Coordinates of C-alpha atoms in Angstrom, one line a residue:
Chain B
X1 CA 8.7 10.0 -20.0
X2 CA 5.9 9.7 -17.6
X3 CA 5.4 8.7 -13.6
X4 CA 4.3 5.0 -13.3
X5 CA 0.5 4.0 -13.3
X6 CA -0.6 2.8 -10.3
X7 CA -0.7 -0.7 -11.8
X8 CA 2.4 -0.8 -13.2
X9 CA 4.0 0.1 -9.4
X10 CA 2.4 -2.7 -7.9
X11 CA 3.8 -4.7 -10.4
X12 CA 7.0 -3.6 -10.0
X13 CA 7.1 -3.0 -6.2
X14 CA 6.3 -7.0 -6.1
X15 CA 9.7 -7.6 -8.4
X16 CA 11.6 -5.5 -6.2
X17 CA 10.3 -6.8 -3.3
X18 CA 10.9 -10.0 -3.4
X19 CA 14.6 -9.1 -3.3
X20 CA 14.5 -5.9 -1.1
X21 CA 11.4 -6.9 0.6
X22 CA 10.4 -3.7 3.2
X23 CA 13.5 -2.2 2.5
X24 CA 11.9 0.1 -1.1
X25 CA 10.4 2.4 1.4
X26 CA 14.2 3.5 2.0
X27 CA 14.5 3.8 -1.9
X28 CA 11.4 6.2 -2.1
X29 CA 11.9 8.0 1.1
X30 CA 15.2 8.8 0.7
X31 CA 17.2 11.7 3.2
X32 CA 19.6 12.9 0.7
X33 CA 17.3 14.0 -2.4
X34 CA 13.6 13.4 -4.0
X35 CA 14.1 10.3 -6.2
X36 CA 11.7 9.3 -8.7
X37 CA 10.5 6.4 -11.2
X38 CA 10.3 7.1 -14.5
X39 CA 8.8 4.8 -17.7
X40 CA 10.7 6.1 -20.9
X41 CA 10.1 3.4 -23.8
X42 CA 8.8 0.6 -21.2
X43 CA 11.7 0.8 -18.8
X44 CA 12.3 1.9 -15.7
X45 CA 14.5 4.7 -14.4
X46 CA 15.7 5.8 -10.4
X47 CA 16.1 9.2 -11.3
X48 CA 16.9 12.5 -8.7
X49 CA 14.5 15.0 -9.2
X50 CA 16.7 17.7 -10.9
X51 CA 18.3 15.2 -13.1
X52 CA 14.6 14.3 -14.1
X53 CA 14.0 17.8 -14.7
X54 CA 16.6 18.0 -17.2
X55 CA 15.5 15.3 -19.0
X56 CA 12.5 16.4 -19.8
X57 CA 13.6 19.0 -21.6
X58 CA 15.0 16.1 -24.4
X59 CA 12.5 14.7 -27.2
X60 CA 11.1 11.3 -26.4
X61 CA 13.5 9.9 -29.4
X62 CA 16.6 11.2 -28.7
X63 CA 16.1 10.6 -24.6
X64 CA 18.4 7.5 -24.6
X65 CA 18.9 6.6 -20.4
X66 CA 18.6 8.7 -17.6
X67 CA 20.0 8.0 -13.7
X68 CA 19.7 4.4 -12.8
X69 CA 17.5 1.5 -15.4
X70 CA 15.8 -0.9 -13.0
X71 CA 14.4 -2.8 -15.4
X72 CA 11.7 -3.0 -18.2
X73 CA 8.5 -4.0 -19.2
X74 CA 7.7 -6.8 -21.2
X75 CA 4.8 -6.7 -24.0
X76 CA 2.9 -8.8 -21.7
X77 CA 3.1 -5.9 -18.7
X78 CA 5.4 -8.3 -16.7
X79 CA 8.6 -6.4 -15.0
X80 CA 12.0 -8.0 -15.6
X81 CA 14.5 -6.5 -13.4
X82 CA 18.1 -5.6 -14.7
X83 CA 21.7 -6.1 -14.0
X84 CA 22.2 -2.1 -13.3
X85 CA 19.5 -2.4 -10.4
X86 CA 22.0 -4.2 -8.6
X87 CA 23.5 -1.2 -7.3
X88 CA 20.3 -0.6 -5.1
X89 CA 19.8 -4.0 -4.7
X90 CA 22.6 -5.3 -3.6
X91 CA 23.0 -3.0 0.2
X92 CA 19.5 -3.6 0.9
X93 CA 19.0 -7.4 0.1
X94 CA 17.8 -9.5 2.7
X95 CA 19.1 -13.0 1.3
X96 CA 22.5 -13.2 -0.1
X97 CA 24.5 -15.9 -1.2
X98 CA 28.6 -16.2 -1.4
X99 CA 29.6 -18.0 -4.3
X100 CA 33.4 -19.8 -4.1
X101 CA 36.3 -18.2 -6.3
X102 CA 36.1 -21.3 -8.2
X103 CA 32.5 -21.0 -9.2
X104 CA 32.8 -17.0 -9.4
X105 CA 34.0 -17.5 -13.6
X106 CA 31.1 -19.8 -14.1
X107 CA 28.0 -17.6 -12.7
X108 CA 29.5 -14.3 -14.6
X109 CA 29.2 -16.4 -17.5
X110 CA 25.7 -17.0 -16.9
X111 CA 25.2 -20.8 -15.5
X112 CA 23.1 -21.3 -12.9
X113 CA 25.2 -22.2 -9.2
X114 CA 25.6 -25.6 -8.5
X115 CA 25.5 -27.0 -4.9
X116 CA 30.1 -27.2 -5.5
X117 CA 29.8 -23.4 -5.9
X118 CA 28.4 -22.5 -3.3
X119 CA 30.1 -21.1 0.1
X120 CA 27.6 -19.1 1.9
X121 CA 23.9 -18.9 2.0
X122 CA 21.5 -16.8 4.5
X123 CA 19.6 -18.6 7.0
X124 CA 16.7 -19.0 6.6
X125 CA 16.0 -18.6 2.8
X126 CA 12.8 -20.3 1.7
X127 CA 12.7 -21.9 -2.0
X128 CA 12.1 -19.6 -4.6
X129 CA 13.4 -16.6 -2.8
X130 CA 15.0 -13.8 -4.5
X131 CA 18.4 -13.5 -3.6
X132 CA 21.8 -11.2 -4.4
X133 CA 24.6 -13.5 -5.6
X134 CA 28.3 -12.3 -3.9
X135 CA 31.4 -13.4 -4.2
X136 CA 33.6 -14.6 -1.2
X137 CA 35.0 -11.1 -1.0
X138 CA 31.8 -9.8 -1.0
X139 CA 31.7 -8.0 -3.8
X140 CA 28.1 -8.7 -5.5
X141 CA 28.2 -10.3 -8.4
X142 CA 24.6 -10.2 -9.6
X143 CA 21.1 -11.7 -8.6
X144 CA 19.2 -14.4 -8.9
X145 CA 16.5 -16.5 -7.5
X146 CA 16.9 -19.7 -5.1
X147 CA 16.0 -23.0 -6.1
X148 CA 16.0 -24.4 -2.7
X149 CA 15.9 -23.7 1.1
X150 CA 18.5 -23.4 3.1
X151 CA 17.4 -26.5 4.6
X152 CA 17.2 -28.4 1.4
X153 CA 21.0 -26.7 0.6
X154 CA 22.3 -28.7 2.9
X155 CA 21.5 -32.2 2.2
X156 CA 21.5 -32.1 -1.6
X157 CA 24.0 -33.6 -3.5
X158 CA 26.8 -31.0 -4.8
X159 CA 26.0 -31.0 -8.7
X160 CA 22.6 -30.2 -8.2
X161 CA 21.7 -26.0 -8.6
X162 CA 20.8 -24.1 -5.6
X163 CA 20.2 -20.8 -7.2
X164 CA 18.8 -19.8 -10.9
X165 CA 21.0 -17.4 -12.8
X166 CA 18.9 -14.0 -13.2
X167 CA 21.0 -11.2 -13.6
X168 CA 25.1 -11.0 -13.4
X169 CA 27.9 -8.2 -14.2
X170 CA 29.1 -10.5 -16.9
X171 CA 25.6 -9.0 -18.7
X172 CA 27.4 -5.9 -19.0
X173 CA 29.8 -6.9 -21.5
X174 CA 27.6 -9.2 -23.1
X175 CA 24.1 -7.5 -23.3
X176 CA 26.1 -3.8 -24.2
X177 CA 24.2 -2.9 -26.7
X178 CA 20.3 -4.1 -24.9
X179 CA 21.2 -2.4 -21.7
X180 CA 20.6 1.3 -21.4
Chain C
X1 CA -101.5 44.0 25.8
X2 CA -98.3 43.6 23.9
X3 CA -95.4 45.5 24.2
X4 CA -92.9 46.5 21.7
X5 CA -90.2 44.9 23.8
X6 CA -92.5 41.6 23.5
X7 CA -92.7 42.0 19.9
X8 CA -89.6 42.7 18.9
X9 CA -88.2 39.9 21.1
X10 CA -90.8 37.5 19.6
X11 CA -89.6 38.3 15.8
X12 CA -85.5 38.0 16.7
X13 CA -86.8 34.3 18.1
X14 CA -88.9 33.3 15.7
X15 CA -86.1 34.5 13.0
X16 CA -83.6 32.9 15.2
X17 CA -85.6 29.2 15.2
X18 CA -85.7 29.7 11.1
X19 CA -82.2 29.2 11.3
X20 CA -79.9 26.8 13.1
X21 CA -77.1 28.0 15.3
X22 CA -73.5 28.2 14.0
X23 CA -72.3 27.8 17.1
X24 CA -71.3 23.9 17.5
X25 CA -69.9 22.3 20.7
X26 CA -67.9 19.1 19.8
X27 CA -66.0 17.5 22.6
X28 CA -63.2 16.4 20.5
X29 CA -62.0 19.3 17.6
X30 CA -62.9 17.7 14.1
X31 CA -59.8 17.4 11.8
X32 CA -60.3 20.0 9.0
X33 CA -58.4 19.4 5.7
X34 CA -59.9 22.4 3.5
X35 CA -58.2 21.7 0.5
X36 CA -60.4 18.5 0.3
X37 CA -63.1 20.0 1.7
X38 CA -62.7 17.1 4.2
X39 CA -64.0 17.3 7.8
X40 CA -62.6 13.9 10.6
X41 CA -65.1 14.1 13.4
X42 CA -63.5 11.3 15.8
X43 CA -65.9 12.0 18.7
X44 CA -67.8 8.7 19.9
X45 CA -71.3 8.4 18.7
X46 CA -74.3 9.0 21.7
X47 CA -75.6 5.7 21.9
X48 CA -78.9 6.6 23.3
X49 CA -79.8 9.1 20.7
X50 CA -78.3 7.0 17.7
X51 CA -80.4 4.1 18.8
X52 CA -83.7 6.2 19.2
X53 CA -83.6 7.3 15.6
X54 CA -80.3 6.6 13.6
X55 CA -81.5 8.8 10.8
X56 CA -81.8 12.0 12.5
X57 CA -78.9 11.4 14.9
X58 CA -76.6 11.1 12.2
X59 CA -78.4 13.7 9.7
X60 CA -77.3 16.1 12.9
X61 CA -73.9 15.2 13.1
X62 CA -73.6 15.8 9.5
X63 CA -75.1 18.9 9.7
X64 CA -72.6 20.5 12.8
X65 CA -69.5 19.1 10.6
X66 CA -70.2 20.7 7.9
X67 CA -71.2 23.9 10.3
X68 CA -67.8 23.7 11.3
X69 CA -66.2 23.3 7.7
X70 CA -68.0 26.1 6.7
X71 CA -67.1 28.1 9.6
X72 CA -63.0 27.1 8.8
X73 CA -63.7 28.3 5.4
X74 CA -65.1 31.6 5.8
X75 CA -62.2 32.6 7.6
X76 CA -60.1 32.1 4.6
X77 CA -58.9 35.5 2.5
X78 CA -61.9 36.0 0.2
X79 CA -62.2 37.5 -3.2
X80 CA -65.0 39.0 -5.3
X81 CA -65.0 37.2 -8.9
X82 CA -67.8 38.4 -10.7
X83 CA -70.5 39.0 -8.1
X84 CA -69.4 35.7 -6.3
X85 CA -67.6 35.4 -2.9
X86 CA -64.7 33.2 -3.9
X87 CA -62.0 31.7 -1.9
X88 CA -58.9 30.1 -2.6
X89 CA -58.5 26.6 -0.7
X90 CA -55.2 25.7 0.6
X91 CA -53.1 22.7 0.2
X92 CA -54.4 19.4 0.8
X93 CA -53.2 17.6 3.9
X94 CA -53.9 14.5 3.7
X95 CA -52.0 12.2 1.7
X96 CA -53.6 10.1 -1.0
X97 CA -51.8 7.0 -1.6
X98 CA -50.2 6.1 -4.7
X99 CA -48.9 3.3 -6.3
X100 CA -46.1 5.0 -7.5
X101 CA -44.4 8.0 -6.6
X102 CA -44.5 11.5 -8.3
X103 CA -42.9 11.4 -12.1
X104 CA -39.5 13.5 -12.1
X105 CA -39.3 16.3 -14.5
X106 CA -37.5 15.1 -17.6
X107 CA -34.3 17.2 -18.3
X108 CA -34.7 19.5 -21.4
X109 CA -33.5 18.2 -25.0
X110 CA -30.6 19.7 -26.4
X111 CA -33.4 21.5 -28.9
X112 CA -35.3 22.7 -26.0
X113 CA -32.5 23.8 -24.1
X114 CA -31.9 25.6 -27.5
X115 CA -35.2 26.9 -28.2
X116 CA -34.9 28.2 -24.2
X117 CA -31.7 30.0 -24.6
X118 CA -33.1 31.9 -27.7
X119 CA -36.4 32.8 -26.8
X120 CA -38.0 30.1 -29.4
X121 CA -42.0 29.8 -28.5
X122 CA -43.8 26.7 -29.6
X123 CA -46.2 27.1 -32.3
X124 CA -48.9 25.0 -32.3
X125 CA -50.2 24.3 -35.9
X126 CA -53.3 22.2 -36.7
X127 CA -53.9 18.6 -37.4
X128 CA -55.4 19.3 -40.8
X129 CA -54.2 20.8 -43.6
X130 CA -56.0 21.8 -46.7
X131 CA -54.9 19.2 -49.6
X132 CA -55.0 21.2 -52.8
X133 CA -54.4 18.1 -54.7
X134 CA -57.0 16.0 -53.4
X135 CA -59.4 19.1 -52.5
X136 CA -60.5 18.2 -48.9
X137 CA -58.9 18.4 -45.8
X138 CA -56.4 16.3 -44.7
X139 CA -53.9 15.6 -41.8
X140 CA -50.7 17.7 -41.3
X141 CA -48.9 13.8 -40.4
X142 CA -49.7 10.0 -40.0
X143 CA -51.9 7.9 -42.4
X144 CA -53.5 9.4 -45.6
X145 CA -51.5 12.9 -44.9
X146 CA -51.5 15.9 -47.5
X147 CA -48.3 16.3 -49.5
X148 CA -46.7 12.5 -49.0
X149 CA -44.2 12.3 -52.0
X150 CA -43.8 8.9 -51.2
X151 CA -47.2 8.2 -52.4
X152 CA -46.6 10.3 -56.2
X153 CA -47.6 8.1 -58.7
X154 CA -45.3 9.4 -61.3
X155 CA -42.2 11.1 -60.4
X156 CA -40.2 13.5 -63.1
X157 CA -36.6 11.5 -63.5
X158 CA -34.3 14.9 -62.6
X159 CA -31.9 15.7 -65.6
X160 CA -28.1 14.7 -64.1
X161 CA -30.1 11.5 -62.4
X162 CA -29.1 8.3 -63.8
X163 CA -31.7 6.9 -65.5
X164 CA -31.6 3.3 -64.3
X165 CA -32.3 4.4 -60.8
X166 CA -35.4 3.6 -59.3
X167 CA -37.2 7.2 -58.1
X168 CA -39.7 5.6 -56.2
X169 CA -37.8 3.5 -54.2
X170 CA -35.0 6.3 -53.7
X171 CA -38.0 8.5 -52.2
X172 CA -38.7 5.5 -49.5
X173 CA -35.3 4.9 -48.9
X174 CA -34.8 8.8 -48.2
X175 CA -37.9 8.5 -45.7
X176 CA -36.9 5.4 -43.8
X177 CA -33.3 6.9 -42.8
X178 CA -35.4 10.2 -41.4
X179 CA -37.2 7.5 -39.1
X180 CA -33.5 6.2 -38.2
X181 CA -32.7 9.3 -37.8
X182 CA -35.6 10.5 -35.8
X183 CA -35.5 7.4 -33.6
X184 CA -31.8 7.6 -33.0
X185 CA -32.0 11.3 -32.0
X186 CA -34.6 10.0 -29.5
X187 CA -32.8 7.8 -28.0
X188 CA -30.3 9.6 -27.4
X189 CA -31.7 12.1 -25.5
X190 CA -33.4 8.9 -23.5
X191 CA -29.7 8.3 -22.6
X192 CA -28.9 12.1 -22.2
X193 CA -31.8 12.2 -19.7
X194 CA -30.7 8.7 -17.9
X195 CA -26.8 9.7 -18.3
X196 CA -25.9 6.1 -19.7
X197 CA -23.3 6.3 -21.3
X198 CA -24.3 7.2 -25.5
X199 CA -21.6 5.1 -27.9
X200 CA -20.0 8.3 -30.0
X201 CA -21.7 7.0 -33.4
X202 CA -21.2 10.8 -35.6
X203 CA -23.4 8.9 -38.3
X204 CA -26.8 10.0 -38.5
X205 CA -27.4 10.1 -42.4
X206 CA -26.7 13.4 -44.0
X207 CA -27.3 14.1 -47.0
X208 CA -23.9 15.1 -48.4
X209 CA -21.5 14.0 -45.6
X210 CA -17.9 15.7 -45.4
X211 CA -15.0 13.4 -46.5
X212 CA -14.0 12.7 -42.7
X213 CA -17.5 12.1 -42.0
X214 CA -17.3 9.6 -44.8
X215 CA -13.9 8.5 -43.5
X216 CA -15.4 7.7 -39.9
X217 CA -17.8 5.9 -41.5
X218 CA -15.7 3.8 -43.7
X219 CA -13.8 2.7 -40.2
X220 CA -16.3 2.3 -38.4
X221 CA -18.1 -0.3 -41.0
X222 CA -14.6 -1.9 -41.1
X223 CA -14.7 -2.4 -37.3
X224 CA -18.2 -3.6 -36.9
X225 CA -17.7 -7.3 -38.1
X226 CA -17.5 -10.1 -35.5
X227 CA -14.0 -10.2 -34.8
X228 CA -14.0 -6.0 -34.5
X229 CA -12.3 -5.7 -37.8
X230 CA -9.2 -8.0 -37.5
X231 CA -9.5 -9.5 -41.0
X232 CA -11.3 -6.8 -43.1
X233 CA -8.7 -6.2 -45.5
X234 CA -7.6 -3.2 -46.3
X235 CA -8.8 -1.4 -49.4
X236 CA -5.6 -0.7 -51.6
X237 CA -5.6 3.2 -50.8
X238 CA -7.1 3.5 -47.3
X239 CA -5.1 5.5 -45.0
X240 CA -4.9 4.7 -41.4
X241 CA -7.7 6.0 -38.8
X242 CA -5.6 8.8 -36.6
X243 CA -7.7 9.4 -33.4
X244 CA -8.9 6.0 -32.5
X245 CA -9.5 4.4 -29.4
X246 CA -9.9 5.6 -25.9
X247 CA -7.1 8.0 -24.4
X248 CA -5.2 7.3 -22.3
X249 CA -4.3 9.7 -19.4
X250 CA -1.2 9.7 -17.2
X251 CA 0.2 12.2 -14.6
X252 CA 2.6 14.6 -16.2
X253 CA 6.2 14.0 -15.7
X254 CA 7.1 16.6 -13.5
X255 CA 3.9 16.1 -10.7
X256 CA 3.6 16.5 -7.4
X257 CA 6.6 14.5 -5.7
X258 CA 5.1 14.2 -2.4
X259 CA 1.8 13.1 -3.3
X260 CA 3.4 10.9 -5.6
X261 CA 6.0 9.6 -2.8
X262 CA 2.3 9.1 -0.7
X263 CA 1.3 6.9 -3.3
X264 CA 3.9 4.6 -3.9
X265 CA 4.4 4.4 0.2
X266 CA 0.8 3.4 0.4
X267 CA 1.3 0.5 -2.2
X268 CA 3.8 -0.7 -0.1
X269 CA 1.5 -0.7 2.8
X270 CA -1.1 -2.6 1.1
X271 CA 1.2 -5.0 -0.3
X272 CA 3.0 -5.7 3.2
X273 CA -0.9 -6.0 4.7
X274 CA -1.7 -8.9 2.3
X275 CA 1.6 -10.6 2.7
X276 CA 0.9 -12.7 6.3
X277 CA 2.5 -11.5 9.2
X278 CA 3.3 -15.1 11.0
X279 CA 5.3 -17.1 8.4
X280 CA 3.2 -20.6 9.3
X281 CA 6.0 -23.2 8.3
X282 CA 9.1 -20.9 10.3
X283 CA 6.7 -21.5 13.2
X284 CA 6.1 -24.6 13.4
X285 CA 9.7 -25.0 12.3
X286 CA 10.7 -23.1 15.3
X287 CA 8.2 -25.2 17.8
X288 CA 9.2 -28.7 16.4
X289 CA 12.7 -27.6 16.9
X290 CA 12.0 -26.6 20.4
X291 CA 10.7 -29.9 21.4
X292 CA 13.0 -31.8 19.5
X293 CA 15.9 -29.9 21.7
X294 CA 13.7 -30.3 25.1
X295 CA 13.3 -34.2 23.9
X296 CA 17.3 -34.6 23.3
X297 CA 18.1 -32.7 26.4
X298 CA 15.9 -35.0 28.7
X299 CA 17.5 -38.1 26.3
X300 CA 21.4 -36.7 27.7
X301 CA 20.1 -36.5 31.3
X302 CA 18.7 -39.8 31.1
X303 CA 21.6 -41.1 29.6
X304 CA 24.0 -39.5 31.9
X305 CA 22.3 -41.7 34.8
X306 CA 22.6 -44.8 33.3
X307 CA 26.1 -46.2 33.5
X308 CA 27.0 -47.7 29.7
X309 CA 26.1 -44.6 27.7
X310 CA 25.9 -45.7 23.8
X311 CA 29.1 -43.3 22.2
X312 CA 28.8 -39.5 22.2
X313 CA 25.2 -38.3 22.1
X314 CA 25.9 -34.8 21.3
X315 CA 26.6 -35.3 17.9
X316 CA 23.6 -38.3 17.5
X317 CA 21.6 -35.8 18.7
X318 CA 22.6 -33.1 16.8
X319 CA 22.4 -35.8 13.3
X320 CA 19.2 -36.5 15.3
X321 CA 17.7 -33.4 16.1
X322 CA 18.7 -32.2 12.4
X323 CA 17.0 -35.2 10.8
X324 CA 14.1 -35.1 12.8
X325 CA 13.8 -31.5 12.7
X326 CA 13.8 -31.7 8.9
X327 CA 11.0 -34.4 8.9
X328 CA 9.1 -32.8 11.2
X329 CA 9.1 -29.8 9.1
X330 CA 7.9 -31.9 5.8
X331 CA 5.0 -33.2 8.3
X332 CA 4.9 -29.7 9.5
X333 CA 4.4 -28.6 6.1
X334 CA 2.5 -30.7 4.6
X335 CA -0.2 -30.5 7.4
X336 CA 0.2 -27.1 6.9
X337 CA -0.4 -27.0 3.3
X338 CA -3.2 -29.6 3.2
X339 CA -5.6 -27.5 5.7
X340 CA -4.7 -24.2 5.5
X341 CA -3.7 -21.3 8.3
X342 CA -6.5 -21.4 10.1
X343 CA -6.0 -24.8 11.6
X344 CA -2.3 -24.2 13.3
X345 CA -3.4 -25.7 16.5
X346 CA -4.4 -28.8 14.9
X347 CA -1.0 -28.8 12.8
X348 CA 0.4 -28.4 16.4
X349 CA -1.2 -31.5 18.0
X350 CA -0.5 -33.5 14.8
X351 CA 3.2 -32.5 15.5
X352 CA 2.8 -33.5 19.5
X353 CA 1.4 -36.6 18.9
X354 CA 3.5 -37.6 16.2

């Protein structure tokens, strides 16, 4: 377990920004406790402080997870953010999109969201913008990353995808045994 | 009649005319430098006497300098060195030019700061050396020296030797790796006294190296091919190298959480700074919308004069103003794109005159 390198935070600071944007400084600065970022085995943990204390005190090979996984690095050094950051994600985002009931089943499955599926989308949003994917009783449902603007939303026709599947609860079921 | 008075005066002035005054009266101070023994007289020449007789004018001036520099040095401290009146000059003031500046002092070797720390004097032996072999003398080191074994024109084959090893040519090889080994010890302290940075090597011959020193060297041989040791193959019992590899060093775990909060704050700042402030296409978006609802606006007044209006123009200008406002963002864009941020006005007039 060791703090992040200064590198590997500006990587990941970009990943989470691009959902979050500004809004990390609330994850770092945070009124109720001192949270921290751990790497254990190339991923990411949001850990409290005295949590992260106790942790320490288990050996690097039986240390299996500890408060929250973001995400993990790849061999390459790129970050790939995970379904359990949605938690943090998810109040802070700054472009959501509602999904319909309809195409709820098919996005927890892991398709992409068609231009049919989709109810709501932010203002605003500009192509390639990482966005939180909700359902129409806002409950979020995962992440992911929009394939075109709001703009663009409007005038496509409906079977064409307006947002890339990245991350979904579904995950939790089926990636049990990769997530930690 | 002479009187004493007379006489005695007349000696003191005829002793007096033997010998010049000391006195000297100079309108301008000479410049003194006594630990050249270097007198500046800068005080203009008297043309009249100088052209009456240059020699003698000049022989004079030379003579009052010196007067002067003599006067300067016999107020120094003196000291009696074996019946002479000695005097120690001081530092030189003027400054001789040089084409390059003063040498620095090299830093010690690592034997001198040795030698240093316990009290080790240099000896200084001779050049030549008393060759009982050759019975004359001969130099200690360097060409035809006393005692070179490599020059033994037979050599006893020791006992445990195998005997179809060559002697001789073991004796030169011993004697070129103490050159390698001479030369690479000076370079090294070359790099010591430069601080470059010295590669950590560990393999100056020895003559019975350890078995890690023989290990390093083994990995270190396997490394130094072309492609840093990717397809050496390894030998069938060859452990791997532990300890290879530069270190690296992170914060420990449990750190300072502020300063490490600071950080990651400050990352955010610099990340935010890069990112540009004015997003360039919602701009432009925002000002071709703008006119585009000023245009439609004017259109409805107009249209509200004139008597046979052509269907609702709310919603045609809404389709309108949508459409428009959507092309005139691609324009917008694409300008954009093509020329960069600088140019916004230009984008802007595009936009107008379009």
């Amino acid at each position: 377990m060791r703090p992040l390198t200064e590198d590997e935070t500006k990587t990941f600071f970009e990943k989470l920004s691009k959902y979050i944007g500004e809004n990390i400084r609330l994850l770092i600065d945070r009124p109720d406790g001192t949270y921290c970022f751990r790497l254990h085995k190339d991923r990411v943990y949001y850990v409290s402080e005295h949590i992260m204390k106790r942790a320490a005190n288990v050996s690097r090979e039986n240390l299996v997870s500890m408060g929250t996984c973001f995400g993990k690095f790849t061999k390459t050094g790129k970050f790939r953010l995970h379904i359990t950051a949605l938690d943090f994600l998810a109040p802070y985002a700054k472009y959501k999109i509602w999904v319909k009931p309809g195409a709820e089943q098919t996005f927890l499955y892991g398709n992409h969201v068609l231009k049919s599926g989709l109810g709501r989308i932010t203002e605003s949003t500009n192509q390639y913008q990482g966005v939180v994917v909700y359902s129409m009783s806002d409950i979020p449902l995962g992440f992911g990353v929009a394939a075109k603007s709001t703009q663009e939303c409007r005038r496509t026709d409906p079977m064409s995808i307006v947002c890339f599947h990245q991350a979904d609860i579904g995950e939790y079921i089926r990636g049990e045994d990769t997530l930690t | 009649m002479a009187t004493v008075e007379d006489v005695l005066e007349s000696v003191t002035q005829k002793q007096a005319s033997k010998y010049k005054t000391i006195e000297v009266q100079k309108d301008i101070e000479p410049q003194l430098d006594l630990g050249n023994l270097l007198t500046v007289d800068q005080n203009p020449l008297e043309l009249k006497k100088f052209r009456a007789d240059k020699e003698a004018y000049l022989k004079s001036q030379a003579r009052d300098n010196t007067q002067l520099l003599f006067n300067a040095i016999w107020k120094l401290p003196t000291e009696r060195v074996e019946e002479a009146i000695c005097v120690k000059l001081p530092e030189t003031t003027t400054v001789l030019p040089r084409e390059k500046p003063i040498p620095k002092a090299k830093p010690p070797t690592r034997w001198e700061q040795y030698a240093l720390l316990k009290g080790i004097q240099k000896r200084k032996k001779g050049r030549m050396v008393w060759d009982e072999e050759s019975k004359e003398w001969r130099p200690r080191w360097g060409y035809k020296r006393a005692n070179d074994d490599t020059k033994d024109w037979v050599i006893e084959v020791p006992g445990n030797a195998d005997p179809n090893e060559d002697q001789f040519e073991k004796r030169m090889k011993a004697k070129k790796e103490r050159i390698a080994k001479n030369e690479l010890q000076r370079l090294r302290n070359i790099a010591r006294a430069t601080k470059s940075k010295v590669p950590g090597v560990g393999l100056t011959p020895t003559e019975k190296p350890s078995k890690e020193e023989v290990g390093l060297a083994l990995h270190l041989a396997k490394k130094s091919t072309a492609s840093l040791g990717k397809f050496t193959e390894k030998l069938p019992k060859e452990k791997e190298a532990k300890h290879v590899g530069k270190k690296r060093k992170f914060e420990p775990a449990i750190g300072d959480f502020k300063k490490e909060k600071e950080q990651q704050l400050n990352i955010i700042n610099v990340m935010e700074n890069k990112k540009p402030k004015l997003d360039i296409t919602k701009a432009v978006n925002r000002v071709i919308i703008q006119q585009d609802q000023d245009a439609s606006d004017e259109r409805r007044k107009r249209g509200g004069k004139v008597k046979n209006r052509r269907g609702p123009p709310r919603k045609k200008g809404a389709g309108g103003f949508g459409k428009k406002g959507k092309a005139g963002k691609g324009k917008g864009q694409k300008g954009m794109g093509g020329k960069g941020k600088g140019k916004m006005g230009k984008g802007k007039g595009k936009g107008k005159g379009r």
